[in-house]
Amino acid sequence: MTGSTIMRHGGDRVAEALRVHGVRSLFTLCGGHIAPILAGAKARGIRIVDVRDEATAVFAADATARLTGTPGVAAVTAGPGVANAIMALKNAQLAQSPLVLLGGAAPTALQGRGALQDIDQRALVEPHVKLFRKIVAVRDLAPTVEEAFSVARSDVPGPVFIECPVDLLYEEASIRQWYSDAAGKGTSVAERMLRLYLNRHVRKMFAGNDKPVTHRVLRVSAPRAAGKALAASQKALLDARRPLMVIGSQAVVIASHAQAVAEAVRTLGIPVYLSGMARGLLGRDHPLQLRHQRREALREADCVLLAGVPCDFRLDYGKHVRRSATLIAANRSPRDARLNRKPDILALGDAGLFLQDLAQAMPRPSPSRLDWAEPLRRRDAEREQEIDRQAAVAGEHVNPVALFRALEQAAGENATFVADGGDFVATASYVLHPRKPLSWLDPGAFGTLGVGAGFALGAALARPKGETWIVFGDGACGWGLAEFDTFVRHGIPVIAVVGNDAGWTQIAREQMKMLKDDVGTVLARTDYHQVAAGFGAHGIVVKTMGELDAALAEAKEVAAKGNPVLVNVWLDKTEFREGSLSM
């Protein structure tokens, strides 16, 4: 795709490049350093979604990328704005999520001289992105955006940062006048030399600015595993008597292929555990999908295929897979594929494409070979019955397991779940069943709290006809409460359910056991619903199980009318996740 047009200022160049790349929403917190980008984007029909924290803007861009496959885009102002975005950038890097962050910067001639909000942004940002680009001439703005979109999606996806100095974004006449005023009218040698230097600097900045700009979308091909790895994997799986798959987020990084990946998994007919963005890949209750006792199943399997999943802490650094089993690692990242455990078969390439290629090459599985799936399913069923028994335990307030059983019934088939919290969210991951592919959003390996509001914002805009639910721990929701102002102003009808047990429970569990002290882990039964109502949203409080079903129904009704809702649920303590501390 190409387009040629004349631009008024640098912000127009950036905005036109975003439009050509299919960007529909630009997430931001305003600042004078980036204002021309926002104005240019708005003029081109790109929705400007202004939030209350820069991290929220980046989280929203992250969610957009995960759900659509098109890199999400955020713009933040210089210095503190860029610094505030670092946590979200790092989360996107570790989650391998492709996004583009546009960062403002001090004027090119004043960087390093004490200008407003001027810091060494490269040193701060570069370790957390695939590519850092510092723009020095107006003509480079559009080509750099093109490069950023390509790099963000290529090989192992991830975030890209573009530093856009303020004097490259405003109209040339205004900037030339600014530099002329700065040069002064003095006649001393030093003053004449300053004028000479600044005039030369401005000429370099705007060289070629009068020429039409051609915008392109660079093609990106997903890496594909070699045929040798495919053949070896096919043989290993056919020879196995107890094959097992674990599929993670990277398998659905090409969002448009999610349904094809799901069909490939069904065709392969191998029992599977789904994690991260792959949760929901097979729908709610497909017989191949297992949800519980993954560690035991991995230790019993004689051939394990990890599709887009590294052997990190979630697999006990590879110890969950027994040494005698054949380990197949399908991954875009050579490092992740070999992390802590060298695979017997390395399929270096996109995990989703590998599953599709494998399904096309494999014959239908032998029923006798997969007999071992039956005891796995029975074990799952027994665990579900145990969860039902735990959900039935009555208390003074709301049983958190029962809450998720109720939410499972209340949420629609078009629901997207956003998970932001510790103990409460981990309980949700065992009880809630995502409805379809790409309908579950959690931070990923970084375990970042505070993703909820931004992820929900991106999800709601990517899927305006669906329900968007945030599952908030009461600790985590503290980061997102101010964004109810954003939801109200922009008409984003999210439903937030806060599990209010008045504590940082995931930390408190082990801290109390090991240190006999709850210091720093105690919160209050705060009226989060009233805070949301203060921003103009609808707030509901639930203190007993008898109030729960009606509250969830009310929340759905309010959201269906276009209004955001927060349901503040007072929880009883539970032992559901005893002994679950991760390192």
Coordinates of C-alpha atoms in Angstrom, one line a residue:
M1 CA 0.0 0.0 0.0
T2 CA 1.4 3.4 -0.9
G3 CA 0.1 7.0 -0.7
S4 CA 1.6 10.3 -1.7
T5 CA 0.5 13.6 -0.1
I6 CA 1.8 17.0 1.1
M7 CA 2.1 17.5 4.8
R8 CA 1.7 20.7 6.9
H9 CA 4.0 19.6 9.7
G10 CA 5.9 16.6 11.1
G11 CA 2.9 15.5 13.2
D12 CA 1.0 15.1 9.9
R13 CA 3.7 12.8 8.5
V14 CA 3.6 10.6 11.6
A15 CA -0.2 10.5 11.6
E16 CA -0.5 9.7 7.9
A17 CA 1.9 6.8 8.3
L18 CA -0.2 5.5 11.2
R19 CA -3.4 5.8 9.0
V20 CA -1.7 3.9 6.1
H21 CA -0.9 1.1 8.6
G22 CA -4.5 0.7 9.6
V23 CA -4.3 2.3 13.1
R24 CA -7.7 3.1 14.3
S25 CA -7.0 4.3 17.9
L26 CA -4.1 6.2 19.3
F27 CA -3.6 6.0 23.1
T28 CA -2.0 8.9 24.8
L29 CA -1.7 11.3 27.7
C30 CA -1.3 14.8 26.3
G31 CA 1.8 16.9 26.3
G32 CA 3.1 19.8 24.2
H33 CA 6.0 17.7 22.9
I34 CA 3.5 15.4 21.0
A35 CA 0.5 17.6 20.3
P36 CA 1.0 17.8 16.5
I37 CA 0.9 14.0 16.3
L38 CA -2.4 14.0 18.1
A39 CA -3.9 16.8 16.0
G40 CA -2.7 15.1 12.8
A41 CA -4.1 11.8 13.8
K42 CA -7.5 13.2 14.7
A43 CA -7.7 15.0 11.4
R44 CA -7.3 11.6 9.7
G45 CA -10.1 9.9 11.5
I46 CA -7.9 8.1 14.1
R47 CA -9.6 8.0 17.4
I48 CA -7.6 9.8 20.1
V49 CA -8.1 8.0 23.5
D50 CA -6.5 10.1 26.2
V51 CA -6.0 8.3 29.5
R52 CA -4.8 9.3 33.0
D53 CA -1.5 7.4 33.1
E54 CA 1.1 6.8 30.4
A55 CA 1.4 3.2 31.4
T56 CA -2.3 2.7 30.7
A57 CA -1.8 4.1 27.1
V58 CA 0.9 1.5 26.5
F59 CA -1.1 -1.3 28.0
A60 CA -4.0 -0.4 25.8
A61 CA -1.7 -0.5 22.7
D62 CA -0.4 -3.9 23.9
A63 CA -3.9 -5.3 24.1
T64 CA -4.8 -3.9 20.7
A65 CA -1.8 -5.7 19.2
R66 CA -2.6 -9.0 20.9
L67 CA -6.3 -9.0 19.7
T68 CA -5.9 -7.7 16.2
G69 CA -2.4 -8.6 15.1
T70 CA -1.8 -4.9 14.1
P71 CA 0.8 -3.2 16.3
G72 CA -1.0 -0.9 18.8
V73 CA 0.3 2.6 19.1
A74 CA 0.7 5.0 22.0
A75 CA 2.1 8.5 22.2
V76 CA 3.6 10.0 25.4
T77 CA 5.3 13.2 26.1
A78 CA 9.0 13.7 26.9
G79 CA 10.9 12.9 30.1
P80 CA 8.4 11.9 32.8
G81 CA 5.9 10.7 30.2
V82 CA 8.4 8.3 28.7
A83 CA 9.6 7.2 32.2
N84 CA 6.1 6.5 33.3
A85 CA 5.7 4.1 30.3
I86 CA 8.7 1.9 31.1
M87 CA 6.8 -0.7 33.1
A88 CA 4.3 -1.3 30.4
L89 CA 7.0 -1.4 27.7
K90 CA 8.9 -4.0 29.7
N91 CA 5.7 -6.0 30.1
A92 CA 5.1 -5.9 26.3
Q93 CA 8.7 -6.9 25.6
L94 CA 8.5 -10.0 27.9
A95 CA 5.1 -10.9 26.5
Q96 CA 6.4 -10.5 22.9
S97 CA 3.7 -8.1 22.0
P98 CA 4.2 -5.8 19.0
L99 CA 3.5 -2.2 19.6
V100 CA 4.9 1.2 18.6
L101 CA 5.5 3.9 21.2
L102 CA 6.0 7.5 20.0
G103 CA 7.9 9.5 22.6
G104 CA 8.3 13.3 22.6
A105 CA 11.7 14.8 23.2
A106 CA 13.3 18.2 23.9
P107 CA 14.2 20.3 20.8
T108 CA 17.2 18.8 18.9
A109 CA 19.5 21.8 19.5
L110 CA 18.8 21.8 23.3
Q111 CA 19.1 18.2 24.2
G112 CA 21.7 17.7 26.9
R113 CA 21.6 21.4 27.8
G114 CA 18.9 21.4 30.6
A115 CA 15.8 21.8 28.5
L116 CA 12.4 21.1 30.0
Q117 CA 11.8 17.4 30.5
D118 CA 15.1 16.5 28.8
I119 CA 16.7 13.2 29.8
D120 CA 18.7 10.6 28.1
Q121 CA 15.7 8.6 26.9
R122 CA 17.8 6.1 24.9
A123 CA 19.6 4.9 28.1
L124 CA 16.2 4.6 29.8
V125 CA 14.2 2.9 27.0
E126 CA 16.6 0.9 24.8
P127 CA 17.0 -2.1 27.1
H128 CA 13.2 -2.7 26.9
V129 CA 12.5 -2.5 23.2
K130 CA 13.4 -4.3 20.0
L131 CA 14.4 -1.0 18.4
F132 CA 15.1 2.6 19.5
R133 CA 15.0 5.2 16.8
K134 CA 15.9 8.8 17.4
I135 CA 14.7 11.2 14.7
V136 CA 17.0 14.0 13.6
A137 CA 15.3 15.2 10.4
V138 CA 11.6 15.8 9.4
R139 CA 12.0 13.6 6.3
D140 CA 12.8 10.6 8.5
L141 CA 9.6 10.6 10.4
A142 CA 7.4 8.6 8.1
P143 CA 10.0 6.0 7.0
T144 CA 10.8 5.4 10.6
V145 CA 7.2 4.7 11.4
E146 CA 7.2 2.2 8.5
E147 CA 10.3 0.6 9.9
A148 CA 8.8 0.4 13.4
F149 CA 5.7 -1.5 12.3
S150 CA 7.9 -3.9 10.4
V151 CA 10.3 -4.6 13.2
A152 CA 7.6 -4.8 15.8
R153 CA 6.0 -7.8 14.0
S154 CA 9.1 -9.5 12.6
D155 CA 10.8 -12.6 14.1
V156 CA 10.2 -12.4 17.9
P157 CA 7.6 -9.6 18.1
G158 CA 8.0 -6.8 20.6
P159 CA 7.8 -3.0 21.2
V160 CA 9.6 -0.3 19.2
F161 CA 10.3 3.2 20.4
I162 CA 10.5 6.3 18.2
E163 CA 11.9 9.5 19.8
C164 CA 10.3 12.5 18.1
P165 CA 11.8 15.8 19.1
V166 CA 9.3 18.6 19.4
D167 CA 11.0 20.9 16.8
L168 CA 10.5 18.2 14.1
L169 CA 6.8 18.0 14.7
Y170 CA 5.5 21.6 14.5
E171 CA 5.2 23.7 11.3
E172 CA 8.4 24.7 9.6
A173 CA 7.7 28.4 9.7
S174 CA 7.0 28.4 13.4
I175 CA 10.2 26.4 14.2
R176 CA 12.3 28.6 11.9
Q177 CA 11.0 31.7 13.7
W178 CA 11.7 30.1 17.1
Y179 CA 15.3 29.3 16.1
S180 CA 15.7 32.8 14.7
D181 CA 14.6 34.4 17.9
A182 CA 16.9 32.0 19.9
A183 CA 19.8 33.1 17.7
G184 CA 19.3 36.8 18.6
K185 CA 20.5 39.9 16.7
G186 CA 23.9 40.4 18.4
T187 CA 27.0 41.3 16.5
S188 CA 29.7 39.7 18.6
V189 CA 31.7 36.8 17.1
A190 CA 30.1 34.3 19.5
E191 CA 26.6 35.5 18.6
R192 CA 27.3 35.4 14.9
M193 CA 28.7 31.9 15.2
L194 CA 25.6 30.8 17.1
R195 CA 23.4 32.1 14.3
L196 CA 25.5 30.3 11.8
Y197 CA 25.3 27.1 13.7
L198 CA 21.5 27.3 14.3
N199 CA 20.7 28.3 10.7
R200 CA 22.7 25.3 9.5
H201 CA 21.0 23.1 12.0
V202 CA 17.6 24.2 10.9
R203 CA 18.4 23.6 7.2
K204 CA 19.4 20.0 8.0
M205 CA 16.3 19.5 10.0
F206 CA 14.0 20.5 7.2
A207 CA 16.0 19.4 4.2
G208 CA 13.5 17.9 1.7
N209 CA 10.5 18.9 3.7
D210 CA 8.9 20.5 0.6
K211 CA 8.8 17.2 -1.2
P212 CA 5.7 14.9 -1.3
V213 CA 5.8 12.0 1.2
T214 CA 5.3 8.4 0.0
H215 CA 4.0 6.0 2.6
R216 CA 4.5 2.3 2.4
V217 CA 3.5 -0.8 4.4
L218 CA 6.4 -3.2 4.5
R219 CA 5.6 -6.8 4.2
V220 CA 6.6 -9.1 7.1
S221 CA 6.8 -12.8 6.7
A222 CA 6.4 -15.0 9.8
P223 CA 9.3 -17.4 10.3
R224 CA 8.5 -21.0 9.6
A225 CA 10.2 -24.1 11.1
A226 CA 12.3 -26.2 8.8
G227 CA 10.9 -29.3 7.2
K228 CA 13.5 -31.5 9.0
A229 CA 12.1 -30.3 12.4
L230 CA 8.6 -31.0 11.2
A231 CA 9.4 -34.5 10.1
A232 CA 11.2 -35.3 13.3
S233 CA 8.3 -34.0 15.4
Q234 CA 5.8 -36.0 13.4
K235 CA 7.7 -39.2 14.0
A236 CA 8.2 -38.5 17.7
L237 CA 4.5 -37.8 18.2
L238 CA 3.5 -40.9 16.2
D239 CA 5.8 -43.1 18.2
A240 CA 4.7 -41.7 21.5
R241 CA 2.1 -43.5 23.7
R242 CA 1.5 -40.6 26.0
P243 CA 1.9 -37.4 23.9
L244 CA 1.0 -34.0 25.4
M245 CA 1.0 -30.4 24.2
V246 CA 1.3 -27.1 26.0
I247 CA 0.4 -24.1 23.9
G248 CA 1.2 -20.5 24.9
S249 CA 0.7 -16.9 23.7
Q250 CA 3.2 -17.0 20.9
A251 CA 1.2 -19.6 19.1
V252 CA -1.5 -17.0 18.5
V253 CA 0.7 -13.9 17.8
I254 CA -0.7 -13.9 14.3
A255 CA -4.2 -13.1 15.4
S256 CA -5.9 -13.8 12.1
H257 CA -4.7 -17.4 12.3
A258 CA -6.2 -18.1 15.7
Q259 CA -9.1 -20.2 14.3
A260 CA -6.7 -22.1 12.0
V261 CA -4.5 -22.9 15.0
A262 CA -7.5 -24.1 16.9
E263 CA -8.5 -26.4 14.0
A264 CA -5.0 -27.8 13.8
V265 CA -5.0 -28.7 17.5
R266 CA -8.4 -30.5 17.1
T267 CA -6.9 -32.3 14.1
L268 CA -3.8 -33.4 16.0
G269 CA -6.1 -34.9 18.6
I270 CA -3.4 -34.7 21.4
P271 CA -4.3 -33.7 24.9
V272 CA -3.4 -30.1 25.5
Y273 CA -3.0 -27.4 28.2
L274 CA -3.5 -23.8 27.1
S275 CA -1.8 -20.8 28.7
G276 CA -1.6 -17.1 28.4
M277 CA -3.3 -15.7 25.2
A278 CA -3.9 -19.3 24.0
R279 CA -6.5 -19.8 26.7
G280 CA -9.9 -20.2 25.1
L281 CA -8.4 -21.5 21.9
L282 CA -10.7 -24.5 21.8
G283 CA -13.7 -22.8 23.3
R284 CA -15.1 -23.6 26.8
D285 CA -15.1 -27.3 27.2
H286 CA -13.4 -29.2 24.3
P287 CA -12.5 -32.8 25.4
L288 CA -8.9 -32.4 24.3
Q289 CA -8.3 -29.5 26.7
L290 CA -7.1 -30.1 30.2
R291 CA -7.2 -27.5 32.9
H292 CA -5.8 -29.1 36.1
Q293 CA -2.9 -31.2 37.4
R294 CA -0.6 -30.1 34.6
R295 CA 2.5 -30.9 36.5
E296 CA 1.5 -34.5 36.9
A297 CA 0.5 -34.9 33.3
L298 CA 3.8 -33.5 32.1
R299 CA 5.7 -36.0 34.3
E300 CA 3.7 -38.9 32.9
A301 CA 4.0 -37.9 29.2
D302 CA 6.6 -39.6 27.0
C303 CA 6.5 -36.8 24.4
V304 CA 5.9 -33.1 25.1
L305 CA 5.4 -30.4 22.5
L306 CA 5.8 -26.9 23.9
A307 CA 4.3 -24.5 21.3
G308 CA 5.3 -20.9 22.1
V309 CA 6.1 -21.8 25.7
P310 CA 9.5 -21.4 27.4
C311 CA 10.7 -23.6 30.3
D312 CA 10.6 -20.7 32.8
F313 CA 9.2 -20.6 36.3
R314 CA 5.8 -21.7 35.1
L315 CA 7.2 -25.1 34.1
D316 CA 9.6 -25.2 37.1
Y317 CA 12.4 -24.3 34.7
G318 CA 11.9 -27.5 32.7
K319 CA 11.7 -29.9 35.6
H320 CA 8.0 -30.7 35.0
V321 CA 9.0 -32.6 31.8
R322 CA 10.7 -35.8 32.7
R323 CA 14.2 -36.4 31.3
S324 CA 13.2 -39.6 29.4
A325 CA 10.5 -37.8 27.4
T326 CA 11.1 -36.4 24.0
L327 CA 10.8 -32.7 24.2
I328 CA 9.8 -30.7 21.1
A329 CA 10.1 -26.9 21.3
A330 CA 8.3 -24.8 18.7
N331 CA 9.3 -21.2 19.2
R332 CA 10.3 -18.0 17.3
S333 CA 13.0 -17.3 19.8
P334 CA 16.1 -19.5 19.9
R335 CA 16.7 -18.4 23.5
D336 CA 13.2 -19.2 24.7
A337 CA 13.2 -22.5 22.9
R338 CA 16.4 -23.6 24.8
L339 CA 15.7 -21.8 28.1
N340 CA 16.7 -24.0 31.0
R341 CA 16.2 -27.2 29.0
K342 CA 17.6 -28.2 25.7
P343 CA 14.9 -29.7 23.5
D344 CA 15.3 -33.0 21.6
I345 CA 13.7 -31.4 18.6
L346 CA 14.0 -27.6 17.9
A347 CA 11.3 -26.2 15.6
L348 CA 12.5 -22.7 15.2
G349 CA 9.7 -20.6 13.8
D350 CA 6.2 -19.4 14.5
A351 CA 4.5 -21.9 16.9
G352 CA 1.0 -21.4 15.4
L353 CA 2.2 -22.1 11.8
F354 CA 4.2 -25.1 13.1
L355 CA 1.0 -26.6 14.6
Q356 CA -0.9 -26.0 11.3
D357 CA 1.9 -27.6 9.3
L358 CA 2.1 -30.5 11.7
A359 CA -1.7 -31.1 11.5
Q360 CA -1.6 -31.1 7.7
A361 CA 1.3 -33.7 7.7
M362 CA 0.1 -36.0 10.5
P363 CA -2.3 -38.8 10.0
R364 CA -5.3 -39.1 12.3
P365 CA -4.3 -40.2 15.8
S366 CA -4.7 -43.8 16.8
P367 CA -7.5 -44.2 19.5
S368 CA -5.4 -46.8 21.3
R369 CA -2.4 -44.4 21.4
L370 CA -4.5 -41.7 23.1
D371 CA -6.2 -43.9 25.6
W372 CA -4.1 -42.2 28.3
A373 CA -6.3 -39.1 27.8
E374 CA -9.1 -40.7 29.6
P375 CA -7.5 -40.8 33.0
L376 CA -6.3 -37.2 32.5
R377 CA -9.9 -36.2 31.8
R378 CA -11.1 -38.1 34.9
R379 CA -8.6 -36.3 37.0
D380 CA -9.8 -33.0 35.6
A381 CA -13.4 -33.9 36.4
E382 CA -12.5 -34.8 39.9
R383 CA -10.8 -31.5 40.4
E384 CA -13.8 -29.7 39.0
Q385 CA -16.0 -31.5 41.6
E386 CA -13.6 -30.5 44.3
I387 CA -13.9 -26.8 43.1
D388 CA -17.7 -27.2 43.3
R389 CA -17.3 -28.4 46.9
Q390 CA -15.1 -25.4 47.7
A391 CA -17.6 -23.1 46.1
A392 CA -20.3 -24.4 48.3
V393 CA -18.6 -23.4 51.5
A394 CA -20.7 -20.6 53.0
G395 CA -19.3 -17.6 55.0
E396 CA -20.1 -14.2 56.1
H397 CA -19.4 -12.5 52.8
V398 CA -18.8 -14.0 49.3
N399 CA -16.9 -17.2 48.6
P400 CA -14.4 -16.2 45.8
V401 CA -14.7 -19.6 44.1
A402 CA -18.5 -19.3 44.1
L403 CA -18.1 -15.8 42.7
F404 CA -16.3 -17.1 39.6
R405 CA -18.8 -19.9 39.2
A406 CA -21.5 -17.2 39.1
L407 CA -19.5 -15.0 36.7
E408 CA -18.9 -18.1 34.5
Q409 CA -22.7 -18.3 34.1
A410 CA -23.3 -14.5 33.8
A411 CA -20.7 -13.6 31.2
G412 CA -21.8 -13.8 27.5
E413 CA -20.4 -15.9 24.8
N414 CA -18.8 -12.7 23.3
A415 CA -17.0 -11.9 26.6
T416 CA -13.3 -11.0 26.8
F417 CA -11.8 -11.4 30.3
V418 CA -8.9 -9.1 31.4
A419 CA -7.0 -10.4 34.4
D420 CA -5.3 -8.0 36.8
G421 CA -4.3 -9.2 40.2
G422 CA -2.7 -11.9 42.3
D423 CA -4.6 -14.4 44.4
F424 CA -8.0 -13.4 43.1
V425 CA -7.0 -13.6 39.5
A426 CA -5.1 -16.9 39.9
T427 CA -8.3 -18.3 41.3
A428 CA -10.1 -17.0 38.2
S429 CA -7.7 -18.8 35.9
Y430 CA -8.8 -22.1 37.4
V431 CA -12.5 -21.5 37.4
L432 CA -13.4 -19.1 34.5
H433 CA -13.5 -20.7 31.0
P434 CA -12.7 -18.3 28.2
R435 CA -15.3 -18.6 25.4
K436 CA -13.2 -18.5 22.2
P437 CA -9.7 -17.7 20.9
L438 CA -8.1 -14.4 22.0
S439 CA -10.7 -13.8 24.7
W440 CA -8.3 -13.9 27.7
L441 CA -5.8 -11.2 28.5
D442 CA -3.2 -11.4 31.3
P443 CA 0.1 -9.6 31.7
G444 CA 2.3 -12.7 30.8
A445 CA 5.6 -13.8 32.3
F446 CA 6.4 -10.4 33.9
G447 CA 3.4 -10.8 36.3
T448 CA 2.8 -7.0 36.1
L449 CA 0.0 -5.6 38.2
G450 CA -1.8 -2.6 36.8
V451 CA -2.5 -3.9 33.3
G452 CA -6.3 -4.1 33.8
A453 CA -7.6 -0.7 32.8
G454 CA -5.3 -0.4 29.7
F455 CA -5.9 -4.0 28.5
A456 CA -9.7 -3.5 28.9
L457 CA -9.5 -0.2 27.0
G458 CA -7.7 -1.8 24.1
A459 CA -10.0 -4.9 24.2
A460 CA -13.2 -2.9 24.3
L461 CA -12.2 -0.8 21.3
A462 CA -11.0 -3.8 19.3
R463 CA -14.3 -5.6 20.0
P464 CA -16.9 -3.0 20.5
K465 CA -19.8 -5.4 20.2
G466 CA -18.5 -7.8 22.9
E467 CA -18.5 -7.7 26.7
T468 CA -15.3 -6.7 28.4
W469 CA -14.8 -7.9 31.9
I470 CA -11.9 -6.9 34.2
V471 CA -11.2 -9.3 37.0
F472 CA -9.5 -7.0 39.6
G473 CA -7.8 -7.9 42.8
D474 CA -8.4 -5.2 45.3
G475 CA -4.7 -4.5 45.4
A476 CA -4.3 -4.3 41.6
C477 CA -7.4 -2.2 41.1
G478 CA -5.7 0.7 42.8
W479 CA -3.7 1.3 39.6
G480 CA -6.8 1.4 37.4
L481 CA -9.4 3.3 39.3
A482 CA -8.6 6.7 37.8
E483 CA -9.2 5.2 34.4
F484 CA -12.9 5.0 35.1
D485 CA -12.7 8.7 34.2
T486 CA -11.3 7.6 30.9
F487 CA -14.0 4.9 30.4
V488 CA -16.8 7.4 31.2
R489 CA -15.4 10.2 28.9
H490 CA -14.9 7.8 26.0
G491 CA -18.0 5.7 26.5
I492 CA -16.2 2.5 27.2
P493 CA -18.7 0.1 28.9
V494 CA -16.3 -2.2 30.7
I495 CA -17.5 -4.3 33.7
A496 CA -14.9 -4.5 36.5
V497 CA -15.4 -7.0 39.3
V498 CA -13.2 -6.3 42.3
G499 CA -12.4 -9.1 44.7
N500 CA -12.2 -7.2 47.9
D501 CA -10.7 -9.2 50.7
A502 CA -8.9 -6.2 52.2
G503 CA -5.4 -7.5 51.5
W504 CA -2.5 -8.4 49.2
T505 CA -3.5 -12.0 49.8
Q506 CA -1.1 -13.7 47.5
I507 CA 1.8 -12.2 49.3
A508 CA 0.2 -12.4 52.8
R509 CA -0.3 -16.2 52.6
E510 CA 3.4 -17.1 52.5
Q511 CA 4.6 -14.1 54.4
M512 CA 2.5 -15.0 57.4
K513 CA 3.7 -18.6 57.3
M514 CA 7.3 -17.8 56.9
L515 CA 7.7 -14.5 58.8
K516 CA 4.6 -14.5 61.1
D517 CA 4.0 -10.9 60.2
D518 CA 1.4 -9.3 57.8
V519 CA 3.3 -6.0 57.5
G520 CA 2.6 -4.2 54.2
T521 CA -0.1 -6.7 53.1
V522 CA -3.2 -5.3 54.8
L523 CA -5.7 -3.1 52.9
A524 CA -9.2 -1.9 53.9
R525 CA -12.7 -2.8 52.7
T526 CA -12.5 0.3 50.5
D527 CA -15.6 1.6 48.7
Y528 CA -14.1 1.1 45.3
H529 CA -17.6 1.3 43.8
Q530 CA -18.1 4.8 45.2
V531 CA -14.8 5.9 43.7
A532 CA -15.9 4.7 40.3
A533 CA -19.3 6.4 40.8
G534 CA -17.4 9.6 41.6
F535 CA -15.9 9.5 38.1
G536 CA -19.4 9.0 36.6
A537 CA -19.5 5.2 36.3
H538 CA -22.0 2.9 37.9
G539 CA -21.0 1.4 41.2
I540 CA -22.4 -1.7 42.9
V541 CA -21.4 -3.2 46.2
V542 CA -21.9 -6.9 47.0
K543 CA -21.4 -8.1 50.6
T544 CA -23.2 -11.5 50.6
M545 CA -23.8 -14.4 48.2
G546 CA -27.5 -13.6 48.1
E547 CA -26.7 -10.3 46.4
L548 CA -24.3 -11.6 43.8
D549 CA -26.5 -12.8 40.9
A550 CA -28.6 -9.7 40.9
A551 CA -25.5 -7.5 40.9
L552 CA -23.9 -9.2 38.0
A553 CA -27.2 -9.0 36.0
E554 CA -27.5 -5.3 36.8
A555 CA -23.9 -4.8 35.7
K556 CA -24.5 -6.4 32.4
E557 CA -27.7 -4.3 31.9
V558 CA -25.8 -1.1 32.6
A559 CA -22.9 -2.0 30.4
A560 CA -25.2 -2.9 27.5
K561 CA -26.5 0.7 27.6
G562 CA -22.9 1.9 27.1
N563 CA -21.9 2.7 30.7
P564 CA -18.9 1.4 32.6
V565 CA -19.6 -0.5 35.8
L566 CA -17.5 -1.5 38.9
V567 CA -18.8 -4.3 41.1
N568 CA -17.1 -4.2 44.5
V569 CA -17.4 -7.7 46.0
W570 CA -16.5 -8.3 49.6
L571 CA -14.8 -11.7 49.8
D572 CA -14.3 -14.3 52.5
K573 CA -10.8 -15.7 53.0
T574 CA -10.2 -18.9 51.2
E575 CA -7.6 -21.7 51.2
F576 CA -8.1 -22.3 47.5
R577 CA -4.5 -21.3 46.6
E578 CA -2.5 -22.4 49.6
G579 CA 1.1 -23.1 48.8
S580 CA 1.1 -21.5 45.4
L581 CA 4.0 -19.0 45.7
S582 CA 6.1 -18.7 42.5
M583 CA 9.7 -17.8 42.2

